[in-house]
XYZ file of C-alpha atoms in Angstrom:
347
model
C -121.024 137.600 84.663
C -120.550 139.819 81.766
C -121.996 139.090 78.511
C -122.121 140.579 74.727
C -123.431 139.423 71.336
C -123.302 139.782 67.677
C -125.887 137.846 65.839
C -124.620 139.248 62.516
C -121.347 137.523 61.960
C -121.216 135.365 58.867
C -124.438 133.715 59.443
C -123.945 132.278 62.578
C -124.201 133.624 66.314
C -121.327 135.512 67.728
C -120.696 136.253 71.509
C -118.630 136.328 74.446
C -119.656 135.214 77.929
C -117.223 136.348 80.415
C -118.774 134.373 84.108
C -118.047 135.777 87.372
C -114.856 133.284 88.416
C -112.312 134.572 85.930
C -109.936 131.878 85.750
C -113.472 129.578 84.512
C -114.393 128.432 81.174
C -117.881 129.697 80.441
C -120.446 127.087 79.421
C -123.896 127.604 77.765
C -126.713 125.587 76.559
C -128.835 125.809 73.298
C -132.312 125.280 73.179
C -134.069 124.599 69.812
C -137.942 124.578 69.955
C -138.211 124.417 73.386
C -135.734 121.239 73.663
C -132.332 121.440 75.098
C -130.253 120.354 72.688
C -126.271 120.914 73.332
C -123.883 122.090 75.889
C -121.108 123.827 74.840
C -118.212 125.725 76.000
C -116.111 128.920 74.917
C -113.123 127.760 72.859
C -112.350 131.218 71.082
C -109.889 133.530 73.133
C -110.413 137.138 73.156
C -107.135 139.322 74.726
C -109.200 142.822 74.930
C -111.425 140.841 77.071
C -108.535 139.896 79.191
C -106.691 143.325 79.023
C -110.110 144.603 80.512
C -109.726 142.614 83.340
C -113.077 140.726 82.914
C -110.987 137.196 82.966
C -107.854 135.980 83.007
C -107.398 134.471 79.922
C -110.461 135.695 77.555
C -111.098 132.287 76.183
C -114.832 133.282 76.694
C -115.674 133.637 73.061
C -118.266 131.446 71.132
C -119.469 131.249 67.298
C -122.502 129.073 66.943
C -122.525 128.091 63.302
C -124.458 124.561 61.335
C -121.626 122.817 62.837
C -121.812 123.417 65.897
C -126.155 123.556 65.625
C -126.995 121.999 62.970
C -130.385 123.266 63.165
C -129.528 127.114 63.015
C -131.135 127.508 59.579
C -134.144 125.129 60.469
C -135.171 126.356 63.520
C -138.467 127.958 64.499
C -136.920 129.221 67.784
C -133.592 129.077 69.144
C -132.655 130.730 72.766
C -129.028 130.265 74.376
C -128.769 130.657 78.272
C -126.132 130.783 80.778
C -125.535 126.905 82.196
C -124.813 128.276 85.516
C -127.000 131.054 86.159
C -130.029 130.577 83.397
C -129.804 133.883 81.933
C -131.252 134.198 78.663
C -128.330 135.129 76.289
C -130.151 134.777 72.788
C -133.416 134.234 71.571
C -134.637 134.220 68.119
C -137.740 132.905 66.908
C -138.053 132.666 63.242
C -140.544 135.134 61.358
C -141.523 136.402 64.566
C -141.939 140.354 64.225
C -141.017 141.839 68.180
C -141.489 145.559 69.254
C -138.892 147.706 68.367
C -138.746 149.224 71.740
C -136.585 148.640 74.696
C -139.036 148.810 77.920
C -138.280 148.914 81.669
C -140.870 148.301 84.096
C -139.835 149.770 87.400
C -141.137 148.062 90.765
C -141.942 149.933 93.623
C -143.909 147.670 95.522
C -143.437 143.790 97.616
C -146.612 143.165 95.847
C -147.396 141.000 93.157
C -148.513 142.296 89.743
C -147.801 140.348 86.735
C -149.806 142.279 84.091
C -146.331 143.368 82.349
C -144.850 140.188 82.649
C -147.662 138.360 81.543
C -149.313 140.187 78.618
C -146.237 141.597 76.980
C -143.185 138.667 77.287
C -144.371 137.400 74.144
C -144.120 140.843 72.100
C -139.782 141.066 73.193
C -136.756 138.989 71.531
C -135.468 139.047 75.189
C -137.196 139.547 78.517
C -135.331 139.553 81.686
C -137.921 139.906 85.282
C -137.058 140.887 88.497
C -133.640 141.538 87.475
C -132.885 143.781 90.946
C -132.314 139.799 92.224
C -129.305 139.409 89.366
C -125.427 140.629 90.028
C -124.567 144.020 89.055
C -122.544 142.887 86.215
C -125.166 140.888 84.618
C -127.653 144.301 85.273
C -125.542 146.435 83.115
C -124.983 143.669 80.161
C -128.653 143.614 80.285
C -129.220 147.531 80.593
C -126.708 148.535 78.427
C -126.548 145.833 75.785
C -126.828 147.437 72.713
C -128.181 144.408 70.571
C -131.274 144.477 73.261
C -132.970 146.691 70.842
C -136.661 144.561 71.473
C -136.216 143.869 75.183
C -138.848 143.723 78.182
C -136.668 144.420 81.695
C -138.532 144.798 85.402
C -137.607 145.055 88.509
C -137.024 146.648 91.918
C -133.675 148.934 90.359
C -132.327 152.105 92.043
C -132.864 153.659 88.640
C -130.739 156.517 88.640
C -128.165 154.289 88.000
C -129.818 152.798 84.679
C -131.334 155.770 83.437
C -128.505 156.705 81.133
C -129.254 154.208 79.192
C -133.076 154.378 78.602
C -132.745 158.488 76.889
C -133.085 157.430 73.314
C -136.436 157.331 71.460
C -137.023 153.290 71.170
C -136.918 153.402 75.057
C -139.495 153.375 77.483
C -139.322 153.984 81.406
C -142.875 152.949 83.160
C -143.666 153.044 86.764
C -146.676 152.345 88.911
C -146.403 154.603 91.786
C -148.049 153.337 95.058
C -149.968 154.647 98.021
C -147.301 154.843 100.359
C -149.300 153.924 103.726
C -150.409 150.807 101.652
C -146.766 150.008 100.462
C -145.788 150.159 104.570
C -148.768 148.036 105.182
C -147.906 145.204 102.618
C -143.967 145.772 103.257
C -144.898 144.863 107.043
C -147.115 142.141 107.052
C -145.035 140.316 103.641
C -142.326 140.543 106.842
C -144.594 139.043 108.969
C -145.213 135.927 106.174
C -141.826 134.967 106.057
C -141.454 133.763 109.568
C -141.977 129.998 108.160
C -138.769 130.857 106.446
C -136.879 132.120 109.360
C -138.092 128.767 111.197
C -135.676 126.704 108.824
C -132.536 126.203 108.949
C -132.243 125.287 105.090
C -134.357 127.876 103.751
C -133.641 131.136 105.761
C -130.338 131.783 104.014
C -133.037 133.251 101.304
C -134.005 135.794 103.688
C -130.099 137.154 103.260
C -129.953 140.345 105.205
C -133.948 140.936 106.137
C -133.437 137.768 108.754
C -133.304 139.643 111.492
C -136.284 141.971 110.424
C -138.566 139.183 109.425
C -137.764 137.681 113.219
C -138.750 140.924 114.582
C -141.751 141.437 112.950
C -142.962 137.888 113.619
C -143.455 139.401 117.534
C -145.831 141.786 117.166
C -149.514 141.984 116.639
C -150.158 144.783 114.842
C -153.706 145.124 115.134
C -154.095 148.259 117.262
C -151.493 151.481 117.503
C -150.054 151.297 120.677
C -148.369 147.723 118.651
C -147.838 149.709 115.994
C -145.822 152.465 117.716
C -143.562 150.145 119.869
C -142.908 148.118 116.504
C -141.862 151.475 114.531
C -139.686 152.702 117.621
C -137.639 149.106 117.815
C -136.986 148.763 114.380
C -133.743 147.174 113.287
C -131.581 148.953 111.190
C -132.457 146.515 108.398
C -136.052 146.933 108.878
C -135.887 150.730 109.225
C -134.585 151.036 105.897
C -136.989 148.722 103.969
C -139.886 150.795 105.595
C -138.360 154.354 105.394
C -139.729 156.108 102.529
C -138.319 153.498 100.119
C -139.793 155.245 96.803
C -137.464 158.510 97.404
C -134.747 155.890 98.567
C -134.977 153.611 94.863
C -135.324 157.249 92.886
C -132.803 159.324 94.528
C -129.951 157.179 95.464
C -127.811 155.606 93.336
C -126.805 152.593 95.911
C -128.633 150.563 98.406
C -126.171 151.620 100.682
C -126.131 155.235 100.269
C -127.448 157.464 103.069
C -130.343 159.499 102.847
C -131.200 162.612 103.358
C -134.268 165.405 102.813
C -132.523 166.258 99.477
C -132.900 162.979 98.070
C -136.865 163.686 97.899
C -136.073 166.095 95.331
C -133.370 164.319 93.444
C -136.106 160.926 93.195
C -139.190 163.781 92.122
C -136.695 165.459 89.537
C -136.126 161.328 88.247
C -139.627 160.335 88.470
C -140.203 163.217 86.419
C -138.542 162.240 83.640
C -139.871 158.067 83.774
C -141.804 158.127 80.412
C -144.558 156.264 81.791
C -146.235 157.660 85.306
C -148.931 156.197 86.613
C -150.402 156.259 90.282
C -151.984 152.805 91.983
C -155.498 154.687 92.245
C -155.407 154.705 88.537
C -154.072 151.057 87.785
C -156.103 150.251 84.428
C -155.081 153.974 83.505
C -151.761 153.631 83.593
C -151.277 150.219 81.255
C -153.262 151.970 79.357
C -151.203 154.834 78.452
C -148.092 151.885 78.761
C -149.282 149.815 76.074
C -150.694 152.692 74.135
C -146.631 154.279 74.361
C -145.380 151.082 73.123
C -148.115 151.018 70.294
C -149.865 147.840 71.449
C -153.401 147.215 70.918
C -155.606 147.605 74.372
C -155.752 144.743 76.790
C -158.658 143.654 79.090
C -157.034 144.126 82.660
C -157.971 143.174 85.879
C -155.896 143.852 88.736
C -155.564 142.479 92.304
C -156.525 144.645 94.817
C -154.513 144.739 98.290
C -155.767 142.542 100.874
C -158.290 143.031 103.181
C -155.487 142.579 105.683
C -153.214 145.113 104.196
C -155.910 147.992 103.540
C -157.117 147.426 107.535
C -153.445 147.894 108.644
C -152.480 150.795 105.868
C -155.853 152.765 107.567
C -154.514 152.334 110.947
C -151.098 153.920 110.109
C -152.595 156.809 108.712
C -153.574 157.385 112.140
C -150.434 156.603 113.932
C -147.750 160.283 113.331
C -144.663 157.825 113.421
C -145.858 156.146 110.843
C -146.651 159.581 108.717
C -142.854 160.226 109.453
C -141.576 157.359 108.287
C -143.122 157.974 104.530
C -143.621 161.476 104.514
C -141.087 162.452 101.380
C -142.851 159.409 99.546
C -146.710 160.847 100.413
C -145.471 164.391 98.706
C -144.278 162.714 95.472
C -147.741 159.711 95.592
C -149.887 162.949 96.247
C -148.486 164.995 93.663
C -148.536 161.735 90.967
C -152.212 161.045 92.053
C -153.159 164.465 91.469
C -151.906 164.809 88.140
C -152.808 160.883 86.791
C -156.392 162.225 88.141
C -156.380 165.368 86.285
C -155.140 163.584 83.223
C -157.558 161.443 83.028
C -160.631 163.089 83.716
């Protein structure tokens, strides 16, 4: 699904929804103050979006005017989605002021933190989350939209593909950069919590390609290292690459499926480098800090969950364990080197 709009044209809302079968129609709905209040589909036809190969017909084309909404001009808010995948096309809400500022928040970790998502949707015309889940096509609509000039975008992305398009001053690039024996602990036991999953026949199509590495982390106990070291010398290929070093493997690839090598420790430090936003997990409240204070927000009262009890216990006996050390080493230089100089910054 490819998507673009003009919200400029002759008082009503212009785009062009191209969806990922290219002999469809595209369909959207409009919501008006929270209500769904009309289906509709494209009835305009667009031949540069069919001599771009994007569909085969470019009928894909919309302009949402009174007569088609008759509350356009009323409206406190209006927001148009996709009707078959939910993404948020337009939103508008009426003498609502949003940041300027286009931010990504990069994930680097399986666990949950919400602070971004929950303190700052409301300050955005458009907010997309964990957008690493969406199609590639959507991705770069969304990345490289240029009406998404007050947008709020996270997720897990391999961003040196995206960060082209984050250079210009009403950007911001913000990552959280975690301890990496933690980020191996909580990577292996979130494994370990989807056996459930694996257990169903109508659910473990979710799992996608990790199925076979959550069913061979549900055999192990890994509360002592001699576990530890048969489970790190078995791993699946699958498994092996979720585990192995997977902060130099988001930063200095540009494809899930690209190999990796010691040089791509450099290429992800020489990326990090240039994130606008660095902050290291020892210095959480620290780093929204500086976030909110590059985005010119006022300051927030945070408080942050801490890993588990569970996850800390294992993360200490890695440390311990040297195949474990090898499997995160070229992440442990670049945490090290971010710790050292959040800590120095700060004090």
């Amino acid at each position: 699904m490819r998507f673009f709009v003009n919200k400029d044209v002759s008082g009503g809302i212009h785009f062009w929804l191209a969806p990922d079968n290219p002999r469809a129609i595209s369909r959207v709905f409009v919501s008006v103050d929270g209500r769904r209040t009309a289906e509709l589909s494209a009835w305009i036809t667009d031949d540069n979006i069919r001599a771009n190969g994007w569909h085969s017909t470019g009928q894909c084309v919309y302009m949402i005017t009174e007569k088609e909404l008759p509350e356009l001009a009323s409206a406190n808010r209006i927001e148009i989605f996709d009707a078959d995948t939910n993404i948020l096309i337009y939103r508008s809400i009426r003498e609502k002021v949003f940041l300027p500022a286009k931010l990504i928040s990069i994930t680097t970790t399986v666990q949950k933190n919400t602070f971004v998502e929950q303190n700052l949707f409301d300050l955005f015309q458009y907010s997309y989350f964990n957008v690493d889940r969406l199609s590639e096509e959507v991705v770069q609509s969304i990345m490289q939209g240029p009406w998404l000039t007050s947008s709020l975008i996270t997720g897990a992305v391999i961003f040196p593909r995206y960060e082209v398009f984050f250079q210009d001053d009403h950007c911001v690039s913000g990552v959280l950069i975690q301890d990496p024996f933690e980020e191996m602990a909580a990577r292996m036991r979130w494994l370990q919590s989807k056996k459930a999953i694996t257990d169903d026949p109508a659910q473990n199509w979710r799992l996608g390609g990790m199925l076979e590495s959550v069913r061979f982390a549900a055999k192990y106990d890994l509360s002592n290292s001699r576990n530890i070291k048969r489970f790190l010398r078995m791993l699946p290929e699958p498994c092996y690459r979720f585990l192995y070093n997977p902060l130099c493997r988001q930063f200095g690839t540009r494809s899930p499926s690209d190999p990796f090598a010691p040089g791509n420790s450099i290429v992800a430090m020489e990326i990090i480098s240039r994130i606008k936003v660095v902050g290291h997990s020892d210095y959480t409240s620290e780093y929204y800090t500086a976030l909110l204070d590059r985005l010119g927000v006022a300051p927030i009262a945070m408080s942050h969950p801490k890993p588990s009890e569970d996850v800390l216990s294992l993360a200490a006996l890695l440390r311990s364990v040297d195949a474990a050390r090898d499997m995160v080493a070229f992440d442990t230089v670049i945490s090290d080197a971010v710790r050292h100089a959040v800590g120095k910054s700060w004090q």
